[in-house]
Coordinates of C-alpha atoms in Angstrom, one line a residue:
M1 CA 0.0 0.1 0.1
I2 CA 1.1 3.6 -0.7
G3 CA -0.2 6.7 1.1
S4 CA -0.3 10.2 0.1
V5 CA 2.7 11.1 2.4
K6 CA 6.0 11.3 0.7
T7 CA 8.3 8.7 1.9
S8 CA 11.6 8.2 0.1
G9 CA 10.4 9.4 -3.2
R10 CA 6.8 8.5 -2.8
L11 CA 3.7 10.8 -2.8
A12 CA 3.7 14.4 -1.8
A13 CA 0.0 15.0 -1.8
L14 CA 0.5 15.3 2.2
T15 CA 3.4 16.8 3.9
A16 CA 2.9 15.9 7.5
A17 CA 5.4 13.0 8.1
S18 CA 3.4 12.1 11.2
L19 CA 0.6 11.0 9.1
L20 CA 2.6 8.1 7.9
A21 CA 1.8 6.1 11.1
V22 CA -1.8 6.2 10.8
L23 CA -2.3 5.7 6.9
P24 CA -3.8 2.4 5.8
A25 CA -1.3 -0.4 4.8
C26 CA 0.1 -0.6 1.2
S27 CA 1.1 2.5 -0.3
E28 CA 0.6 3.2 3.2
S29 CA -2.1 1.6 5.1
G30 CA -2.7 1.8 8.7
G31 CA -3.3 -0.7 11.6
Q32 CA -6.6 -1.1 13.2
S33 CA -8.2 -3.6 15.2
G34 CA -11.3 -5.1 13.6
G35 CA -14.1 -4.5 16.1
G36 CA -11.7 -3.2 18.8
A37 CA -10.5 0.0 20.1
G38 CA -10.1 2.7 17.6
V39 CA -12.5 1.5 15.0
R40 CA -16.2 2.6 14.7
T41 CA -19.0 2.3 12.2
G42 CA -22.3 4.2 12.0
A43 CA -24.0 1.3 13.7
D44 CA -21.4 0.9 16.4
A45 CA -20.0 -2.2 15.0
R46 CA -23.4 -4.0 15.5
A47 CA -22.5 -4.6 19.0
S48 CA -25.7 -6.4 19.7
A49 CA -27.2 -9.4 18.1
R50 CA -29.8 -8.6 15.5
P51 CA -33.5 -9.0 16.4
G52 CA -34.7 -12.6 15.9
A53 CA -31.0 -14.1 15.8
D54 CA -30.4 -17.3 17.6
T55 CA -28.3 -15.8 20.6
A56 CA -27.6 -19.5 22.0
R57 CA -23.9 -20.3 22.7
P58 CA -22.3 -21.8 19.7
G59 CA -22.1 -25.2 21.5
A60 CA -26.0 -25.2 21.8
A61 CA -27.7 -28.6 21.5
G62 CA -28.0 -30.4 18.1
P63 CA -26.8 -33.7 16.6
V64 CA -23.3 -34.3 18.0
F65 CA -20.3 -36.7 17.9
R66 CA -17.8 -37.0 20.7
G67 CA -15.1 -34.4 20.5
G68 CA -17.0 -31.7 18.6
R69 CA -16.5 -28.2 20.0
P70 CA -16.7 -24.5 18.8
A71 CA -13.9 -23.1 16.6
A72 CA -11.8 -20.2 17.9
A73 CA -13.2 -16.8 17.1
G74 CA -10.0 -15.3 16.1
A75 CA -6.6 -16.3 14.3
D76 CA -4.5 -15.3 17.3
D77 CA -2.9 -12.3 15.3
P78 CA -0.7 -10.3 17.7
Y79 CA -2.4 -7.0 16.7
F80 CA -5.9 -8.0 15.7
P81 CA -6.8 -10.8 17.9
E82 CA -10.4 -10.9 16.8
L83 CA -9.7 -11.0 13.0
G84 CA -9.8 -14.3 11.3
N85 CA -11.0 -17.7 12.7
G86 CA -9.9 -20.9 13.9
G87 CA -10.9 -24.5 13.0
Y88 CA -11.1 -24.4 9.1
D89 CA -9.3 -23.4 6.0
V90 CA -11.0 -21.6 3.2
T91 CA -10.3 -23.0 -0.3
H92 CA -12.8 -20.9 -2.5
Y93 CA -15.3 -17.9 -2.1
A94 CA -18.1 -17.5 -4.6
L95 CA -19.6 -14.2 -4.0
K96 CA -22.8 -13.0 -5.6
L97 CA -23.4 -9.2 -5.1
A98 CA -26.1 -6.8 -6.2
Y99 CA -25.5 -3.3 -5.6
D100 CA -27.6 -0.2 -6.0
P101 CA -25.2 2.9 -6.2
G102 CA -28.4 5.2 -5.7
S103 CA -29.4 3.8 -2.5
G104 CA -26.1 2.2 -1.4
R105 CA -27.8 -1.2 -0.6
L106 CA -25.9 -4.4 -1.1
D107 CA -27.5 -7.9 -1.2
G108 CA -24.9 -10.6 -1.1
T109 CA -24.8 -14.3 -1.3
A110 CA -21.3 -15.9 -0.2
E111 CA -20.7 -19.5 -0.8
I112 CA -17.6 -20.6 1.2
T113 CA -16.1 -23.9 0.7
A114 CA -13.7 -24.9 3.3
K115 CA -11.7 -27.8 5.1
A116 CA -12.3 -28.3 8.8
T117 CA -9.0 -28.5 10.7
G118 CA -10.7 -29.9 13.8
N119 CA -14.0 -31.5 14.9
L120 CA -16.3 -28.6 14.9
S121 CA -19.7 -27.8 16.6
A122 CA -19.7 -24.3 15.4
F123 CA -17.4 -21.8 13.5
N124 CA -17.2 -18.3 13.0
L125 CA -16.7 -15.8 10.1
D126 CA -16.0 -12.1 10.2
L127 CA -18.8 -9.7 8.9
L128 CA -19.4 -6.2 10.1
G129 CA -22.4 -4.0 9.6
L130 CA -24.5 -6.3 7.4
E131 CA -27.5 -8.3 8.4
V132 CA -27.5 -12.3 7.8
Q133 CA -30.8 -13.4 6.3
S134 CA -30.1 -16.9 6.1
A135 CA -27.3 -19.4 6.4
T136 CA -26.8 -23.0 5.5
V137 CA -24.0 -25.8 6.1
D138 CA -23.9 -28.5 3.4
G139 CA -27.3 -27.7 2.5
H140 CA -28.8 -27.6 6.0
E141 CA -30.0 -24.7 7.9
A142 CA -27.6 -23.5 10.4
R143 CA -28.1 -21.5 13.6
V144 CA -26.8 -18.0 13.3
R145 CA -25.6 -15.5 15.8
Q146 CA -24.2 -12.3 15.1
D147 CA -22.3 -10.2 17.7
G148 CA -20.2 -7.3 16.6
Q149 CA -17.9 -8.5 13.7
E150 CA -18.4 -12.1 14.7
L151 CA -20.8 -14.3 12.7
T152 CA -21.2 -17.9 14.4
L153 CA -22.8 -20.5 12.5
Q154 CA -23.7 -23.8 14.2
P155 CA -24.3 -26.6 11.7
R156 CA -27.1 -29.1 12.2
V157 CA -24.6 -31.8 11.9
H158 CA -21.2 -31.2 13.5
L159 CA -18.1 -31.2 11.1
R160 CA -15.5 -33.8 11.4
K161 CA -11.7 -32.9 11.1
G162 CA -10.7 -33.2 7.5
S163 CA -14.1 -32.9 5.9
V164 CA -14.8 -30.4 3.3
F165 CA -18.0 -28.5 3.9
R166 CA -19.8 -25.6 2.1
S167 CA -21.5 -22.8 3.8
V168 CA -23.9 -20.3 2.2
V169 CA -24.7 -17.0 3.8
R170 CA -27.3 -14.7 2.5
Y171 CA -26.8 -11.1 3.7
A172 CA -27.9 -7.4 3.0
G173 CA -27.8 -3.8 4.1
T174 CA -25.9 -0.6 3.5
P175 CA -22.3 -1.4 3.9
E176 CA -20.4 1.0 6.3
S177 CA -16.9 2.1 5.8
V178 CA -14.4 1.3 8.7
T179 CA -13.6 4.7 10.2
H180 CA -10.4 5.0 12.3
D181 CA -9.8 7.4 15.0
H182 CA -7.4 9.3 12.6
G183 CA -10.2 10.0 10.4
W184 CA -9.1 7.7 7.3
R185 CA -11.6 5.0 5.9
E186 CA -11.4 1.4 4.5
G187 CA -13.8 -1.0 3.7
W188 CA -16.9 -0.4 1.2
L189 CA -16.5 3.3 0.2
R190 CA -19.2 5.0 -1.9
T191 CA -18.0 7.2 -4.6
G192 CA -19.8 9.8 -6.7
N193 CA -20.8 7.0 -9.2
G194 CA -20.5 3.8 -7.5
A195 CA -18.3 2.3 -4.9
V196 CA -14.8 0.9 -4.3
A197 CA -13.6 -1.8 -1.7
F198 CA -10.5 -1.3 0.1
G199 CA -9.6 -4.1 2.5
E200 CA -6.3 -3.6 4.5
P201 CA -6.2 -4.6 6.9
T202 CA -9.8 -5.3 8.2
G203 CA -12.1 -3.7 5.7
S204 CA -13.0 -6.6 3.7
M205 CA -15.5 -8.0 6.3
S206 CA -17.6 -4.9 5.5
W207 CA -18.7 -6.4 2.4
F208 CA -18.6 -10.2 2.7
P209 CA -18.5 -12.7 5.4
G210 CA -15.1 -14.7 5.5
N211 CA -12.0 -15.7 7.4
H212 CA -10.4 -12.3 7.2
H213 CA -6.9 -13.0 8.0
P214 CA -4.0 -13.1 5.7
S215 CA -2.9 -16.5 6.8
D216 CA -6.1 -18.0 5.1
K217 CA -5.9 -17.5 1.3
A218 CA -8.3 -18.8 -1.3
S219 CA -9.5 -18.7 -4.9
Y220 CA -12.5 -16.4 -5.6
D221 CA -15.3 -16.0 -8.1
I222 CA -16.9 -12.5 -7.8
T223 CA -20.1 -11.7 -9.5
V224 CA -21.5 -8.3 -9.5
T225 CA -25.0 -7.3 -10.6
V226 CA -25.3 -3.4 -11.2
P227 CA -27.8 -1.1 -13.0
K228 CA -27.4 -1.3 -16.8
G229 CA -24.7 1.4 -17.9
V230 CA -22.6 0.9 -14.7
Q231 CA -19.6 -1.3 -14.7
A232 CA -18.2 -3.6 -11.9
I233 CA -14.3 -4.4 -11.9
S234 CA -12.8 -7.0 -9.7
N235 CA -9.7 -9.1 -9.3
G236 CA -8.5 -11.8 -12.0
R237 CA -10.1 -12.1 -15.2
L238 CA -13.6 -11.3 -16.6
R239 CA -15.3 -14.7 -17.2
A240 CA -18.7 -13.3 -18.4
R241 CA -20.6 -10.2 -18.9
R242 CA -24.3 -10.2 -19.6
T243 CA -27.3 -7.9 -19.6
S244 CA -30.8 -8.7 -18.5
G245 CA -33.4 -5.9 -18.6
D246 CA -32.2 -3.0 -16.7
R247 CA -29.4 -4.9 -15.1
A248 CA -25.8 -6.0 -16.0
T249 CA -23.7 -8.7 -14.4
F250 CA -20.0 -9.1 -14.4
H251 CA -18.3 -12.2 -13.4
W252 CA -14.9 -12.2 -12.4
H253 CA -12.4 -15.3 -11.6
Q254 CA -9.3 -15.3 -9.4
P255 CA -7.9 -18.7 -9.5
E256 CA -4.8 -18.3 -7.6
P257 CA -4.8 -17.9 -3.9
M258 CA -5.7 -14.6 -2.5
A259 CA -6.0 -12.9 1.1
S260 CA -9.3 -11.2 1.7
Y261 CA -7.7 -7.9 2.3
V262 CA -6.6 -7.6 -1.3
A263 CA -10.0 -8.7 -2.7
T264 CA -11.8 -5.6 -4.3
V265 CA -14.8 -4.6 -6.3
A266 CA -14.9 -1.2 -8.1
I267 CA -18.2 0.0 -9.4
G268 CA -18.8 3.1 -11.7
S269 CA -18.0 4.4 -15.1
Y270 CA -14.6 3.4 -16.5
D271 CA -12.5 3.5 -19.7
I272 CA -11.1 0.0 -20.4
R273 CA -7.8 -0.5 -21.8
T274 CA -6.5 -4.2 -22.6
S275 CA -3.3 -5.4 -23.7
R276 CA -0.9 -8.3 -23.2
T277 CA 2.7 -8.5 -21.8
R278 CA 5.5 -10.1 -23.6
S279 CA 5.1 -13.1 -21.5
G280 CA 1.3 -13.4 -22.6
V281 CA -0.2 -12.1 -19.2
P282 CA -3.8 -10.3 -20.1
V283 CA -3.7 -6.8 -18.9
L284 CA -6.9 -5.0 -18.1
S285 CA -6.8 -1.4 -16.7
A286 CA -9.8 0.8 -15.9
M287 CA -9.9 4.5 -15.4
D288 CA -12.8 6.2 -13.8
T289 CA -14.4 8.5 -16.5
T290 CA -14.8 11.1 -13.9
A291 CA -11.3 11.2 -12.7
K292 CA -8.6 13.7 -13.8
A293 CA -5.5 11.5 -14.0
D294 CA -2.3 11.0 -16.0
G295 CA -3.2 8.6 -18.6
A296 CA 0.3 8.2 -19.8
V297 CA 1.2 6.5 -16.5
L298 CA -1.0 3.7 -17.5
G299 CA 0.9 3.5 -20.9
R300 CA 4.1 2.4 -19.0
F301 CA 2.5 -0.4 -17.3
P302 CA 3.9 -3.1 -19.5
E303 CA 7.4 -1.6 -19.1
I304 CA 7.0 -1.5 -15.2
M305 CA 5.6 -5.1 -15.3
E306 CA 8.5 -6.5 -17.4
W307 CA 11.0 -4.5 -15.2
S308 CA 9.5 -6.0 -12.0
E309 CA 9.9 -9.6 -13.5
G310 CA 13.4 -9.0 -14.2
W311 CA 14.1 -8.3 -10.4
F312 CA 11.3 -10.4 -8.7
G313 CA 10.9 -13.5 -11.1
P314 CA 8.0 -14.6 -13.2
Y315 CA 4.9 -12.7 -12.6
P316 CA 2.7 -14.9 -10.2
F317 CA -0.8 -14.4 -11.4
S318 CA -2.8 -14.7 -14.7
A319 CA -4.2 -11.4 -15.0
A320 CA -2.7 -7.9 -14.4
G321 CA -3.7 -4.2 -14.6
V322 CA -4.8 -1.2 -12.6
I323 CA -7.8 0.4 -11.4
V324 CA -7.9 4.1 -11.1
D325 CA -10.8 5.6 -9.1
Q326 CA -12.1 9.0 -8.2
A327 CA -12.1 8.4 -4.4
A328 CA -10.6 11.7 -3.7
D329 CA -11.1 11.3 0.2
V330 CA -9.0 8.0 0.2
P331 CA -5.3 9.2 0.5
Y332 CA -3.6 5.8 -0.3
A333 CA -3.4 3.2 -3.0
L334 CA -3.9 -0.6 -2.3
E335 CA -2.1 -3.7 -3.9
T336 CA -5.4 -5.4 -4.8
Q337 CA -4.5 -8.6 -6.2
T338 CA -3.9 -8.5 -9.9
R339 CA -5.2 -5.2 -10.3
P340 CA -3.9 -2.4 -7.7
T341 CA -6.5 0.3 -6.9
I342 CA -5.1 3.9 -7.0
P343 CA -6.9 7.0 -6.5
A344 CA -6.8 9.3 -9.4
G345 CA -5.1 12.1 -7.5
I346 CA -2.0 10.0 -6.6
L347 CA -1.5 8.1 -9.8
N348 CA 2.1 8.3 -10.7
T349 CA 4.7 5.9 -12.0
T350 CA 6.3 5.6 -8.6
N351 CA 3.2 4.3 -7.0
V352 CA 2.4 1.9 -9.8
V353 CA 5.8 0.6 -9.2
H354 CA 5.2 0.1 -5.6
E355 CA 2.0 -1.5 -6.0
M356 CA 3.2 -3.9 -8.7
A357 CA 5.9 -5.0 -6.5
H358 CA 3.3 -6.0 -4.0
Q359 CA 2.1 -8.6 -6.4
W360 CA 5.1 -10.5 -5.4
F361 CA 5.5 -9.3 -1.9
G362 CA 2.3 -9.3 -0.1
N363 CA -0.1 -10.7 -2.6
S364 CA 1.9 -14.1 -3.7
V365 CA 4.2 -14.2 -0.7
T366 CA 1.7 -13.2 2.0
P367 CA 2.7 -12.3 5.4
R368 CA 1.7 -15.0 8.1
T369 CA 0.7 -12.4 10.5
W370 CA 0.4 -8.6 10.5
R371 CA 3.5 -8.3 12.4
D372 CA 5.3 -9.4 9.3
M373 CA 4.1 -6.3 7.3
W374 CA 7.6 -5.1 6.7
L375 CA 8.2 -7.9 4.4
N376 CA 5.5 -6.4 2.1
E377 CA 6.2 -2.8 2.6
G378 CA 10.1 -3.0 2.7
F379 CA 10.3 -4.8 -0.3
A380 CA 7.8 -2.5 -2.2
T381 CA 9.5 0.6 -1.0
Y382 CA 12.9 -0.9 -2.2
A383 CA 11.5 -1.5 -5.5
E384 CA 10.9 2.3 -5.7
W385 CA 14.7 2.7 -5.0
L386 CA 15.6 0.2 -7.6
W387 CA 13.4 1.8 -10.3
T388 CA 14.9 5.4 -9.7
E389 CA 18.4 3.8 -9.8
E390 CA 17.8 2.3 -13.2
H391 CA 15.8 5.0 -14.8
G392 CA 17.8 8.1 -14.4
G393 CA 16.9 9.0 -10.6
A394 CA 18.5 8.6 -7.3
S395 CA 20.5 5.4 -6.7
A396 CA 19.2 3.0 -4.1
Q397 CA 22.4 4.0 -1.9
A398 CA 21.3 7.7 -2.2
H399 CA 17.9 6.9 -0.8
F400 CA 19.6 4.9 1.9
D401 CA 21.9 7.8 2.7
R402 CA 19.3 10.4 2.7
N403 CA 17.2 8.5 5.2
H404 CA 20.0 7.5 7.5
A405 CA 21.1 11.2 7.7
K406 CA 17.8 11.8 9.5
A407 CA 18.1 12.9 13.2
A408 CA 17.9 10.2 15.8
D409 CA 14.6 11.7 17.0
D410 CA 12.9 11.3 13.4
N411 CA 9.9 9.1 13.4
E412 CA 11.8 6.8 11.1
W413 CA 13.6 5.5 14.1
D414 CA 10.5 5.1 16.4
F415 CA 10.6 1.3 16.5
P416 CA 12.1 -1.6 14.8
P417 CA 10.4 -2.6 11.5
A418 CA 10.0 -6.2 12.6
A419 CA 8.3 -5.2 15.8
P420 CA 5.7 -2.4 15.5
P421 CA 4.5 -1.7 19.1
D422 CA 0.8 -2.1 18.2
A423 CA -1.8 -2.2 15.5
S424 CA -1.6 1.6 14.8
D425 CA 2.0 1.2 13.8
I426 CA 1.9 -1.6 11.2
S427 CA 1.9 1.1 8.5
G428 CA 4.4 3.6 10.2
Q429 CA 7.3 5.0 8.7
P430 CA 9.8 2.4 10.0
V431 CA 7.9 -0.5 8.4
Y432 CA 8.2 1.2 4.9
V433 CA 11.5 3.2 4.8
R434 CA 13.5 1.3 7.5
G435 CA 12.3 -1.9 6.0
A436 CA 13.7 -0.8 2.6
M437 CA 16.9 -0.1 4.5
V438 CA 17.1 -3.6 6.0
I439 CA 16.9 -4.9 2.3
H440 CA 19.6 -2.4 1.1
R441 CA 21.8 -3.4 3.9
I442 CA 21.6 -7.1 2.8
R443 CA 22.4 -6.1 -0.8
Q444 CA 25.3 -4.0 0.3
T445 CA 26.6 -7.2 2.4
V446 CA 26.2 -9.8 -0.2
G447 CA 26.7 -8.0 -3.4
D448 CA 24.3 -7.6 -6.4
K449 CA 24.6 -11.1 -7.9
A450 CA 23.8 -12.8 -4.7
F451 CA 21.2 -10.3 -3.8
R452 CA 19.3 -10.7 -7.0
A453 CA 19.5 -14.6 -6.6
L454 CA 18.0 -14.3 -3.1
V455 CA 15.3 -12.0 -4.1
R456 CA 14.1 -14.2 -7.0
G457 CA 14.7 -17.4 -4.9
W458 CA 12.4 -16.0 -2.0
T459 CA 9.5 -15.2 -4.4
L460 CA 9.7 -18.7 -6.1
R461 CA 10.1 -20.6 -2.8
H462 CA 6.9 -19.1 -1.3
R463 CA 4.9 -18.5 -4.5
H464 CA 1.2 -18.4 -3.5
G465 CA 2.2 -19.2 0.1
H466 CA 3.1 -17.3 3.2
A467 CA 6.2 -16.2 5.1
S468 CA 7.4 -15.0 8.4
T469 CA 10.2 -12.7 9.5
D470 CA 12.0 -15.7 11.0
G471 CA 11.5 -17.5 7.9
F472 CA 13.2 -14.7 5.9
T473 CA 16.0 -14.1 8.0
A474 CA 16.9 -18.1 8.0
Y475 CA 16.3 -18.3 4.2
A476 CA 18.6 -15.2 3.7
E477 CA 21.5 -16.5 5.7
A478 CA 21.0 -20.1 4.1
R479 CA 20.9 -18.7 0.5
T480 CA 23.8 -16.4 0.8
G481 CA 26.0 -18.4 3.2
R482 CA 26.5 -15.2 5.2
D483 CA 25.9 -14.4 8.9
L484 CA 23.6 -11.4 8.7
D485 CA 23.1 -11.2 12.5
Q486 CA 24.4 -7.5 12.6
I487 CA 21.6 -6.4 10.1
W488 CA 19.0 -8.3 12.1
D489 CA 20.2 -6.9 15.5
S490 CA 20.6 -3.4 14.4
W491 CA 18.4 -2.8 11.6
L492 CA 15.4 -5.0 11.9
Y493 CA 15.0 -5.6 15.5
G494 CA 17.3 -2.8 17.1
D495 CA 15.8 0.2 18.9
G496 CA 16.7 3.6 17.7
K497 CA 19.0 4.7 14.9
P498 CA 21.5 2.4 13.9
A499 CA 25.0 3.5 13.7

């Protein structure tokens, strides 16, 4: 993610460096606890169960076998303990959405295919601000309980460990953006002619139920029905487009695993550009017709993608592109998978480079927890430095030196990139810029040839998987045959400004 604060050559739309710590996570996203302190919605997070809902405890009576028990209501993330859920692994989401831009109403059906990782009497999904109308598990009606962001389903027949099951949740309402104490928003955001979905780190639960933690990735089919004349753009490739009466339906398919925070829907009026890269990947970019943006930037997309493949390895997905929207009140871009979403006011080459780097770092190689965010943002920021180095601008060393010259009390040194103090810091300056400085110190130590091999090897080893900071440090030393403890101790985990 990239925000509108200038950080080592990024945006200059905002000048207060202090905002870096509160902008949302890719081109600069912020940390927020889903349903916890610092997050609010117009319905006060739906703190009470909806009228008529079954408020029985998840382990209420029903056909059982010995050993069944409710699954955990969170994924045990160090910063967002309520986010995600235990007891199952989602393999596929089939989302059918109908949206009315005029009223803002969303009607949705989420068909979720998952595998039980334990014997389950009940399990949770994350859903905030929308009312569940019905739910089934394997075709049988399930008992439903909504409490804040927690949607608990109790199947008629308990689920055995290892079994594959299918849940269908029908829901509706007016999606509410998640607003943080600092004023910026994420989630389902209405625009002048439609809506756009930003999900990092918690906003995806505002428009569909799911296991909303990066540790659980799945393939997706996203089908969106809107008024005729309105378009709907999403992740992956467009499978079908049809019109019936005064309604138009768009079916998008994302076959490779995707974390929910980089799922997106953009609804409005768009100019569509299509092409193919030299490697044959179809490119579809969409620019809001009401937006004022530099269209020449999109013309450089094939060049940026080829350059990225040269550094980071084969492109990991079967589709590519960019969405440019007119959400002027959103001061950040997001690395939505296969098709980064960039507000028109901050569309520039640097931001496209940053968000494209995230297709490898964050989207294909996904952090195991939000504490590992620096692996996303450090590499994406360093991609900016590599781009300017090779395209007539400042070298990576010059970027490093300029940042290292900052005073010891600069917010760049507020905390180690691998150990943000709390959720509000996961998109802070150290995660981005000091994270990039960690990467540069590795390059300085091992040399360019070994560094390039390390980067490409890392993205291939964890392609479509997950990675942790400990996994990266161990890999870097094994791959290069070097003891890098000085870098880890001083730059990655050390307090204050390294010498």
